[in-house]
Coordinates of C-alpha atoms in Angstrom, one line a residue:
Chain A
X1 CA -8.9 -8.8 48.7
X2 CA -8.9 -12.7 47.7
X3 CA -12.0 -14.6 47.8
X4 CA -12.7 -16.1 51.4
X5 CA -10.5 -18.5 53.1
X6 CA -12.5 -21.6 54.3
X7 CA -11.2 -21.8 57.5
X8 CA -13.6 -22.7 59.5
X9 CA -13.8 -26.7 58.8
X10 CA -11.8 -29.0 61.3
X11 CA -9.4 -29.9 57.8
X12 CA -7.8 -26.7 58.0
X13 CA -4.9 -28.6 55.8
X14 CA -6.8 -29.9 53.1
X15 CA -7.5 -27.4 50.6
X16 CA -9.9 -27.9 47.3
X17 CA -8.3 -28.3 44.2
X18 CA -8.1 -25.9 42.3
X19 CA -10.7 -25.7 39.6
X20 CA -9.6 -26.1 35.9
X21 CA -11.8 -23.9 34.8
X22 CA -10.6 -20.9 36.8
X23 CA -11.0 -17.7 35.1
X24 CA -8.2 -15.9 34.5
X25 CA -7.8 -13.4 37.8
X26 CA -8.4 -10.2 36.8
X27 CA -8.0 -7.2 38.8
X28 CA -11.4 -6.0 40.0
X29 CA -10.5 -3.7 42.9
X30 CA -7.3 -2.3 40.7
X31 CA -9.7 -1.2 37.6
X32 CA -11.7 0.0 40.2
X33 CA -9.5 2.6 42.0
X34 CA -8.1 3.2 38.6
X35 CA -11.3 4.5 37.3
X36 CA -11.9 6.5 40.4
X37 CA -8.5 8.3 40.2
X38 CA -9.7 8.8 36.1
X39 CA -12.9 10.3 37.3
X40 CA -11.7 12.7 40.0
X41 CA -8.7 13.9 37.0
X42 CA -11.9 14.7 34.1
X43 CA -13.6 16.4 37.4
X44 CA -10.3 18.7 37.8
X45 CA -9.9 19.1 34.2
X46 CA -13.5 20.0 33.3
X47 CA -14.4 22.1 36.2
X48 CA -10.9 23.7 35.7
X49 CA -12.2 25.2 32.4
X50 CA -16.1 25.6 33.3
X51 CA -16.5 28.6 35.1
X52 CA -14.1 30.7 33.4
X53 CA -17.1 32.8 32.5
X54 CA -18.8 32.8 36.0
X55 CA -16.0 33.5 38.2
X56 CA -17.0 37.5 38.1
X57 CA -20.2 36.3 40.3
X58 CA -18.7 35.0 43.3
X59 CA -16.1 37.3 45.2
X60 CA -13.7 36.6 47.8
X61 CA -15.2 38.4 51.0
X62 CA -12.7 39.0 53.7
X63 CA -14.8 38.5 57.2
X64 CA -13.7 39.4 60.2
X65 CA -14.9 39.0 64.0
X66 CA -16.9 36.0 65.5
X67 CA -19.4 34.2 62.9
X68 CA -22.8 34.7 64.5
X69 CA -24.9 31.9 65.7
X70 CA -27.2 30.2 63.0
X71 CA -30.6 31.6 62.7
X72 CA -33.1 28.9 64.5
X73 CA -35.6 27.7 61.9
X74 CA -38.8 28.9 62.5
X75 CA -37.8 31.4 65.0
X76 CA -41.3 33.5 65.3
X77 CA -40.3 36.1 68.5
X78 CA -37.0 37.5 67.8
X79 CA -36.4 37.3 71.2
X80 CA -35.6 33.7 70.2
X81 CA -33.0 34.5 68.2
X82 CA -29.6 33.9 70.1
X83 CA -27.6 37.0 67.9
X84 CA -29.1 39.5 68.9
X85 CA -27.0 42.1 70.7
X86 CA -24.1 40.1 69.1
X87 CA -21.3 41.9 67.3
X88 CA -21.6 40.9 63.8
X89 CA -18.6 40.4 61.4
X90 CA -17.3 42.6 59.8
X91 CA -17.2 41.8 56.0
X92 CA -14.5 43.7 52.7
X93 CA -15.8 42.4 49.7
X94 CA -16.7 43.8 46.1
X95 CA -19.0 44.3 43.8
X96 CA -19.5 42.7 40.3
X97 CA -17.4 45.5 39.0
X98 CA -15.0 44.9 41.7
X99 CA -15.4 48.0 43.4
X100 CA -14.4 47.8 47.0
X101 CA -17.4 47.1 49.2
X102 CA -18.0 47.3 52.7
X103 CA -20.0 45.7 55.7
X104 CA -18.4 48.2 58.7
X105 CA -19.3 49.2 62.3
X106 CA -18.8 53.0 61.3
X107 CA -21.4 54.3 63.7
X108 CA -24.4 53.8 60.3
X109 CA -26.9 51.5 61.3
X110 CA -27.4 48.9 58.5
X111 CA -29.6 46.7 56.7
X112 CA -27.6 43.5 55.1
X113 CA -30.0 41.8 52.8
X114 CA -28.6 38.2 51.4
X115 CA -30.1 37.1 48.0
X116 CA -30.3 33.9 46.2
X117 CA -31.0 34.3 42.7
X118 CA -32.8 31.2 42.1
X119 CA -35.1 31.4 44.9
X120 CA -38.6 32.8 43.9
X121 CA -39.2 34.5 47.0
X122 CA -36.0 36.6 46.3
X123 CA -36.7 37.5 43.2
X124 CA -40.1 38.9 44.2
X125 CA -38.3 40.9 47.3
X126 CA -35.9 42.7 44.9
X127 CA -38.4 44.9 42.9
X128 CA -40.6 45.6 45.5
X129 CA -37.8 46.9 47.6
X130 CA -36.0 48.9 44.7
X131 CA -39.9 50.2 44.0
X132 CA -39.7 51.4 47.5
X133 CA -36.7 53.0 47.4
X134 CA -37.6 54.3 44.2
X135 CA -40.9 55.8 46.0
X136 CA -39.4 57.1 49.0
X137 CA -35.9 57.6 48.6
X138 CA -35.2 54.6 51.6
X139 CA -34.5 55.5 55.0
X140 CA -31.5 58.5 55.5
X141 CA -28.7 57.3 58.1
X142 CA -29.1 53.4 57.4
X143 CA -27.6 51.9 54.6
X144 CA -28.8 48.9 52.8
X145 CA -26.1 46.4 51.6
X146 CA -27.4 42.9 49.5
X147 CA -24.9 40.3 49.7
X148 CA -25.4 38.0 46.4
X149 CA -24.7 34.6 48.1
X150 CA -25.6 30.7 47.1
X151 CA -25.4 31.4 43.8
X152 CA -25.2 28.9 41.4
X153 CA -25.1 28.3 37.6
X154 CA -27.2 24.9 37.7
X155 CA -30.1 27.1 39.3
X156 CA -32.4 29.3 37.3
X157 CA -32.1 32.8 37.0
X158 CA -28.6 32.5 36.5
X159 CA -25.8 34.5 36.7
X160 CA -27.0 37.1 39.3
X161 CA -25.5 40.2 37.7
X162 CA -27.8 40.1 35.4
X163 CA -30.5 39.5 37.3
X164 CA -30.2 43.1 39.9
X165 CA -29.1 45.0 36.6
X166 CA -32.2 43.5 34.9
X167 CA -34.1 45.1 38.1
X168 CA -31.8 48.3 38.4
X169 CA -30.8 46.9 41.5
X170 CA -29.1 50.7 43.3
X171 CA -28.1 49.0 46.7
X172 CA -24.7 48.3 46.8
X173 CA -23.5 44.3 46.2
X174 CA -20.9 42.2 48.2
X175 CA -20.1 38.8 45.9
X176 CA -20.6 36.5 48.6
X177 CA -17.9 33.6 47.7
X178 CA -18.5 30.0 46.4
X179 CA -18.8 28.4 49.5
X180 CA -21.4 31.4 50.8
X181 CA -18.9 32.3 53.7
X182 CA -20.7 35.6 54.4
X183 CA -24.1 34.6 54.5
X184 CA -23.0 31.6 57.0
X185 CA -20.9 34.2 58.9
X186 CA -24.4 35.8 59.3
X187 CA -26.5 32.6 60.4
X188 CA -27.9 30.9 57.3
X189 CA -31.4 32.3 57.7
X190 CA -32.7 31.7 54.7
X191 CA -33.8 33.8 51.3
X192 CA -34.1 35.9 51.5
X193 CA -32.5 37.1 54.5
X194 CA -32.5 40.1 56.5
X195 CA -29.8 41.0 59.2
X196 CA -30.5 44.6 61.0
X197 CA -27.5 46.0 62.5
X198 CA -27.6 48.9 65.0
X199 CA -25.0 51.5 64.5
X200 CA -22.8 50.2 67.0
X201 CA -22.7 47.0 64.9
X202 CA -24.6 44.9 66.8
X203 CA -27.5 42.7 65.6
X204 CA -30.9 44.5 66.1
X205 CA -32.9 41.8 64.0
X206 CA -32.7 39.5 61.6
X207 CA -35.6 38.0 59.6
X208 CA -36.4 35.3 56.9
X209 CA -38.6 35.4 54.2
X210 CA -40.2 38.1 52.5
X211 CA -40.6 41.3 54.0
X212 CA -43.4 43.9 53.5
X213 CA -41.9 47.6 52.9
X214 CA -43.8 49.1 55.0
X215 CA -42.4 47.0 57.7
X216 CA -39.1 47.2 56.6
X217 CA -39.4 51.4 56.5
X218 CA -40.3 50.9 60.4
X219 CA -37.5 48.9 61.1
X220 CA -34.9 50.8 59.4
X221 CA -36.6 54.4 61.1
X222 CA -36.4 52.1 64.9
X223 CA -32.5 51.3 63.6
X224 CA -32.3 55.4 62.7
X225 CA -33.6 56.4 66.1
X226 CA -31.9 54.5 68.6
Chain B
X1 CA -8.0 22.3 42.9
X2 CA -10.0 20.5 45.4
X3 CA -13.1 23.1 45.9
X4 CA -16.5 22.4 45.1
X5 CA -16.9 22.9 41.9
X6 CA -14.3 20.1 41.0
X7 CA -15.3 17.9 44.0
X8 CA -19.5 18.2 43.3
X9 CA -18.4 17.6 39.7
X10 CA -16.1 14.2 41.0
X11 CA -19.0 13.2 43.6
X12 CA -21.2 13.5 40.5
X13 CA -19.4 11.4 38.6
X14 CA -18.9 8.5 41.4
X15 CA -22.8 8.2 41.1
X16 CA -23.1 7.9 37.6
X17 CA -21.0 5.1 38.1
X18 CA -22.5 3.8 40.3
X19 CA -25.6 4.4 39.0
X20 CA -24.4 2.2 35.7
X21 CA -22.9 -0.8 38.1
X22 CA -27.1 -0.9 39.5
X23 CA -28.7 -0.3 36.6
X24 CA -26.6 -3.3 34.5
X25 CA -27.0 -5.6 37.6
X26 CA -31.0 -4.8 37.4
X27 CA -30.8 -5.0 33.7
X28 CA -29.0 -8.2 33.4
X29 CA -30.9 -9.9 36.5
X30 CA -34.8 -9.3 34.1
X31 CA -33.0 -9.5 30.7
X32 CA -31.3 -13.4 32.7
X33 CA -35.1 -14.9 32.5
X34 CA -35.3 -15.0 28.9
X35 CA -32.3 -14.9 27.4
X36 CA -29.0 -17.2 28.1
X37 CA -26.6 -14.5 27.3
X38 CA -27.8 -11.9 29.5
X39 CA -27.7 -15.1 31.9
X40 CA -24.0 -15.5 31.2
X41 CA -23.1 -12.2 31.6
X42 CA -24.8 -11.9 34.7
X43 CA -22.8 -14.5 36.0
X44 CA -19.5 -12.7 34.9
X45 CA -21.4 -9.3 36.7
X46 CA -21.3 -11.6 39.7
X47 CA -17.9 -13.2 39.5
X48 CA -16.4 -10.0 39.0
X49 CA -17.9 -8.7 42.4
X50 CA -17.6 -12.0 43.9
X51 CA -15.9 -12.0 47.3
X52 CA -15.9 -8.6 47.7
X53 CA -19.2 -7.4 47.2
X54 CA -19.5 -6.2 50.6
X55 CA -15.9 -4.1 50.1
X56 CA -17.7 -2.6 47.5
X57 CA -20.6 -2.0 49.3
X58 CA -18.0 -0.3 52.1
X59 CA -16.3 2.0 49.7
X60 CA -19.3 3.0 48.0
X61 CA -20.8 3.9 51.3
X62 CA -17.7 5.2 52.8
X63 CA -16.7 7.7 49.9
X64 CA -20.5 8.8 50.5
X65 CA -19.8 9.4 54.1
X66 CA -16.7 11.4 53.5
X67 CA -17.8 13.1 50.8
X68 CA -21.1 14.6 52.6
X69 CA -18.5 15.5 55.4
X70 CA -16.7 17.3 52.5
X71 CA -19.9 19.2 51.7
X72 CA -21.2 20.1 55.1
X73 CA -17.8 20.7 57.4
X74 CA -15.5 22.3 54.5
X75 CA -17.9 23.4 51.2
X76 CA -20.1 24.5 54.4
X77 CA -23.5 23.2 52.7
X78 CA -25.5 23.0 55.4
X79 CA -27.3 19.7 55.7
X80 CA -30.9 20.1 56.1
X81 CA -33.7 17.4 58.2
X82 CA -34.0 15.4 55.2
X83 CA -30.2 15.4 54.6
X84 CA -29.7 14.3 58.6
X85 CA -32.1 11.4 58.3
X86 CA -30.2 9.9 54.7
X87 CA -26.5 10.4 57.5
X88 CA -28.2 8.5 60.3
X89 CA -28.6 5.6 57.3
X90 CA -25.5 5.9 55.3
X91 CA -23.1 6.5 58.1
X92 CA -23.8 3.6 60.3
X93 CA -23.8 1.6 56.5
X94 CA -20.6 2.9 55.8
X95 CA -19.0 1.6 59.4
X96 CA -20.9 -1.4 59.9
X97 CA -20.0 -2.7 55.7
X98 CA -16.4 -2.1 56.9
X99 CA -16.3 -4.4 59.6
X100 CA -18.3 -6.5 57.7
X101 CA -15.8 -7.0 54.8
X102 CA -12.7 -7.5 57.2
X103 CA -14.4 -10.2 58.9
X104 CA -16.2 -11.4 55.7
X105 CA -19.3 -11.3 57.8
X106 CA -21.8 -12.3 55.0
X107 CA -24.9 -12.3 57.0
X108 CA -24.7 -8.7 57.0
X109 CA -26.8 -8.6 54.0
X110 CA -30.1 -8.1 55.1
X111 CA -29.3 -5.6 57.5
X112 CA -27.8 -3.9 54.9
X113 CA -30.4 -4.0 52.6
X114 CA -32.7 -2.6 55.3
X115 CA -31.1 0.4 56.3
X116 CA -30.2 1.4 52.5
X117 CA -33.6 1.3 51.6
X118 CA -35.3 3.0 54.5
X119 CA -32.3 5.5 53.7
X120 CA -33.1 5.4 49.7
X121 CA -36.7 6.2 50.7
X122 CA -35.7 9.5 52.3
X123 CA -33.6 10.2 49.3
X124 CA -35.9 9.4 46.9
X125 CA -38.5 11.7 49.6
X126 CA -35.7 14.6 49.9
X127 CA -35.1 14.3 45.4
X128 CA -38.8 14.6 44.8
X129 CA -39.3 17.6 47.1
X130 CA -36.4 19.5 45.4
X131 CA -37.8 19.2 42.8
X132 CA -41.4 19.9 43.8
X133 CA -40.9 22.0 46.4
X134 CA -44.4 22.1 47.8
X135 CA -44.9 18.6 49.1
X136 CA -43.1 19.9 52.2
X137 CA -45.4 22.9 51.7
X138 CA -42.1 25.2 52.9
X139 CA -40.3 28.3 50.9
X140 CA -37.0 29.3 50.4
X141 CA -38.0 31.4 53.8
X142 CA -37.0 28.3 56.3
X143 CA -33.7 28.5 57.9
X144 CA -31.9 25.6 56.3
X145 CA -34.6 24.7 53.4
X146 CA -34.7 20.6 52.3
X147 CA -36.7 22.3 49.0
X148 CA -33.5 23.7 47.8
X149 CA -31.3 21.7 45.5
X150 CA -27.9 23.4 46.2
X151 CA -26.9 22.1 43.3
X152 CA -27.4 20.2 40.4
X153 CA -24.5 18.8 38.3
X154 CA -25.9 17.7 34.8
X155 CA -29.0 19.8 35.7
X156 CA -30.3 16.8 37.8
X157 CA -27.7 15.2 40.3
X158 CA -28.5 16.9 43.2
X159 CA -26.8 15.6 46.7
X160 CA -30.3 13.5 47.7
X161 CA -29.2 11.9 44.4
X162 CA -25.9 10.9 45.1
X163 CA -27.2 9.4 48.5
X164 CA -29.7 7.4 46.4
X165 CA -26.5 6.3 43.8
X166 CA -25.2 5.1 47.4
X167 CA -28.3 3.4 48.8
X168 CA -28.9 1.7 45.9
X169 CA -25.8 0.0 44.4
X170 CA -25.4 -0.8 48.4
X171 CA -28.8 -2.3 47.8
X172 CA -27.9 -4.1 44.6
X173 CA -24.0 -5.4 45.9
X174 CA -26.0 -7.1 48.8
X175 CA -28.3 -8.7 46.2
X176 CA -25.0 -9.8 44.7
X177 CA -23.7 -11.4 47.3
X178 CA -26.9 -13.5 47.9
X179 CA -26.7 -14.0 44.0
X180 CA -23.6 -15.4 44.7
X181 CA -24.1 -16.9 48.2
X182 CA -26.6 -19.3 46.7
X183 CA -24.4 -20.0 43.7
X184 CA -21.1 -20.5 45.2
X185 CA -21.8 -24.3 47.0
X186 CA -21.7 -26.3 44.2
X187 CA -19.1 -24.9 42.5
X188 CA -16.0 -25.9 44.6
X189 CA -17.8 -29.2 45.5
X190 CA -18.0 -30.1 41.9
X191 CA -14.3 -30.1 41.4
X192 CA -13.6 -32.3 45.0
X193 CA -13.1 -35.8 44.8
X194 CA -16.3 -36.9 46.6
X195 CA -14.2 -39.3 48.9
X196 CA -12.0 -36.9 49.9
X197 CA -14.9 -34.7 50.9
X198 CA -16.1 -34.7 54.6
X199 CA -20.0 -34.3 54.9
X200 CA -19.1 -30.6 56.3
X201 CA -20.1 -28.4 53.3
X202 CA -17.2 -26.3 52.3
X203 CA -19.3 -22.8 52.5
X204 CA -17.6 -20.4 54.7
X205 CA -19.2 -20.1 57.9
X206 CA -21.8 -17.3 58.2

């Protein structure tokens, strides 16, 4: 784009000299969309080669069935929360040795717990839980499946295989992907983040935040009963 | 080729750039007081943008439109409160500079510079609180959390960040173009033949 056009003056026809000392025209917007096109090839090139190394902690998650609503912020009364009684998706994923793992309406009720490895509130919840399982053996008839999701090398605590191996994490682990396609599938509630699922696989519950174990062994014996 | 990683990474990047086009526009408009060289190369800053300060100000804004579209509707980030207040500024900035630098409508400056800076505050707000995550006295618990930085390229350009790269050099091109608005009358007049010159000044209208 030129400079302005003075065209607003009655003398449309008369147009200023040119001045002498014009500076030789260079061109601004060229450079610029030159050095954008430069920057977008060193971001393909660099983040080509970058996470050669991290690629074992995401997965690529097949879901399947309707994406549930997201989880309402805040939502004290689960009776607020709009998934419940909703089929949830069905998710074939793996582990971070690849092993083939499963979120399935088989007729097991089950408790899907998301995990973020940076977030403080998650790393808290996995020993405590694994203690209680440790303790008590868990619940019989409901299985408990974490989903490593959000995870990100720029965020501490990094990579989260290490992280559940460092807490001899036993629950079985889907790699949620980069873009966190399970956890959204499930409604975003948070880290961590529980989804109940009735043996039918319906959602029973799902809850943010840390969890007591105690609670969570009532929740998963309701699940068991019904 | 186009996921996240490569298109945070390129988004990243834009703001550095930007960040670099603000900070040597600030830099040279202090270091211009005391020394005639900065001066001088201020005034090359400004001839370079001159003209099309507000088309930089529109593609700065737009790319930062589209590419938070990028990040919420297909790297599904999830744009929390703060993130929706920092869109309500940047988006109407991004539309508004367009029209703006069709019609060369230069008056659009101070509007401008409102709405990037109330925007800038929220990101600075929404930077701070990732970083200290109890000034909004929430947890990673809250449904879609403003305290989490869902990423950090470089360690420290989060996407608040790249909204404040935005803000800013919108900021600084519509300091430019006042820069240049008070610097551009007398330079065509100079080179007119005073008798051929009607009394009408030669600035375009506003």
């Amino acid at each position: 784009m030129a400079r302005p056009r003075k065209t607003t003056g009655p003398r449309k026809t008369r147009r200023p000299v040119p001045s002498p000392k014009k500076k030789p025209n260079i061109p601004v917007l060229g450079i610029v969309f030159g050095a954008v096109g430069i920057l977008l090839v060193v971001a393909i090139v660099f983040s080509g080669s970058a996470p050669s190394g991290n690629t074992q902690e995401y997965g690529e998650p097949v879901i399947s069935g309707a994406v549930l609503p997201a989880m309402p912020p805040g939502a004290a009364q689960p009776g607020d929360d709009p998934a419940i009684g909703l089929m949830a998706p069905e998710v074939a994923g793996t582990d971070f040795s690849d092993k083939t793992i499963e979120i399935k309406h088989d007729g097991t009720p089950k408790a899907v717990l998301f995990l973020a490895h940076w977030c403080p509130h998650c790393q808290a919840e996995v020993p405590r839980v694994q203690a209680w399982l440790n303790d008590t053996g868990g619940v019989k008839g409901v299985d408990i499946i974490s989903v490593t999701t959000a995870s990100n090398s720029n965020q501490n605590n990094w990579p989260p295989s290490e992280w559940l191996k460092r807490e001899n994490w036993t629950s079985p682990v889907i790699r949620d992907d980069r873009t966190s396609s399970v956890y959204n599938a499930y409604g975003a509630g948070g880290f961590p983040y529980w989804v109940f699922l009735n043996s039918d696989g319906t959602v029973a519950l799902r809850t943010s935040g840390e969890m007591e174990t105690a609670t969570l062994q009532k929740i998963l014996e309701l699940l068991v009963k019904q | 080729m186009f996921d996240l990683t490569t298109m945070k990474l390129f988004f990243a990047l834009l703001a550095v750039a930007t960040n670099f086009a603000v900070l040597a526009y600030l830099g040279l408009a202090v270091a211009a007081r005391w020394s005639s060289g900065a001066a001088g190369l201020r005034r090359r800053y400004l001839d370079l943008v001159a003209g099309r300060e507000i088309l930089f100000a529109f593609l700065v804004s737009g790319t930062a439109m589209l590419g938070s579209l990028y990040l919420s509707e297909i790297a599904n980030l999830r744009p929390c409160r703060l993130c929706w207040y920092q869109r309500a500024a940047m988006y109407p900035l991004a539309v508004v500079l367009g029209i703006a630098a069709w019609q060369m409508y230069r008056r659009i400056r101070i509007p401008a510079i409102v709405v990037a800076v109330a925007g800038g505050i929220i990101s600075i707000y929404h930077y701070l609180v990732q970083w200290f995550p109890t000034l909004e006295g929430t947890s990673c618990a809250v449904g879609i959390p403003c305290t989490i930085a869902w990423f950090r390229v470089f360690g420290f350009i989060s996407i608040p960040y790249m909204a404040l790269s935005g803000f800013t050099f919108v900021v600084v091109m519509m300091l430019a173009l006042g820069a240049n608005n008070r610097a551009r009358p007398p330079d065509p007049v100079a080179t007119d033949p005073p008798d051929s010159q009607t009394t009408v000044p030669v600035r375009p209208r506003e």
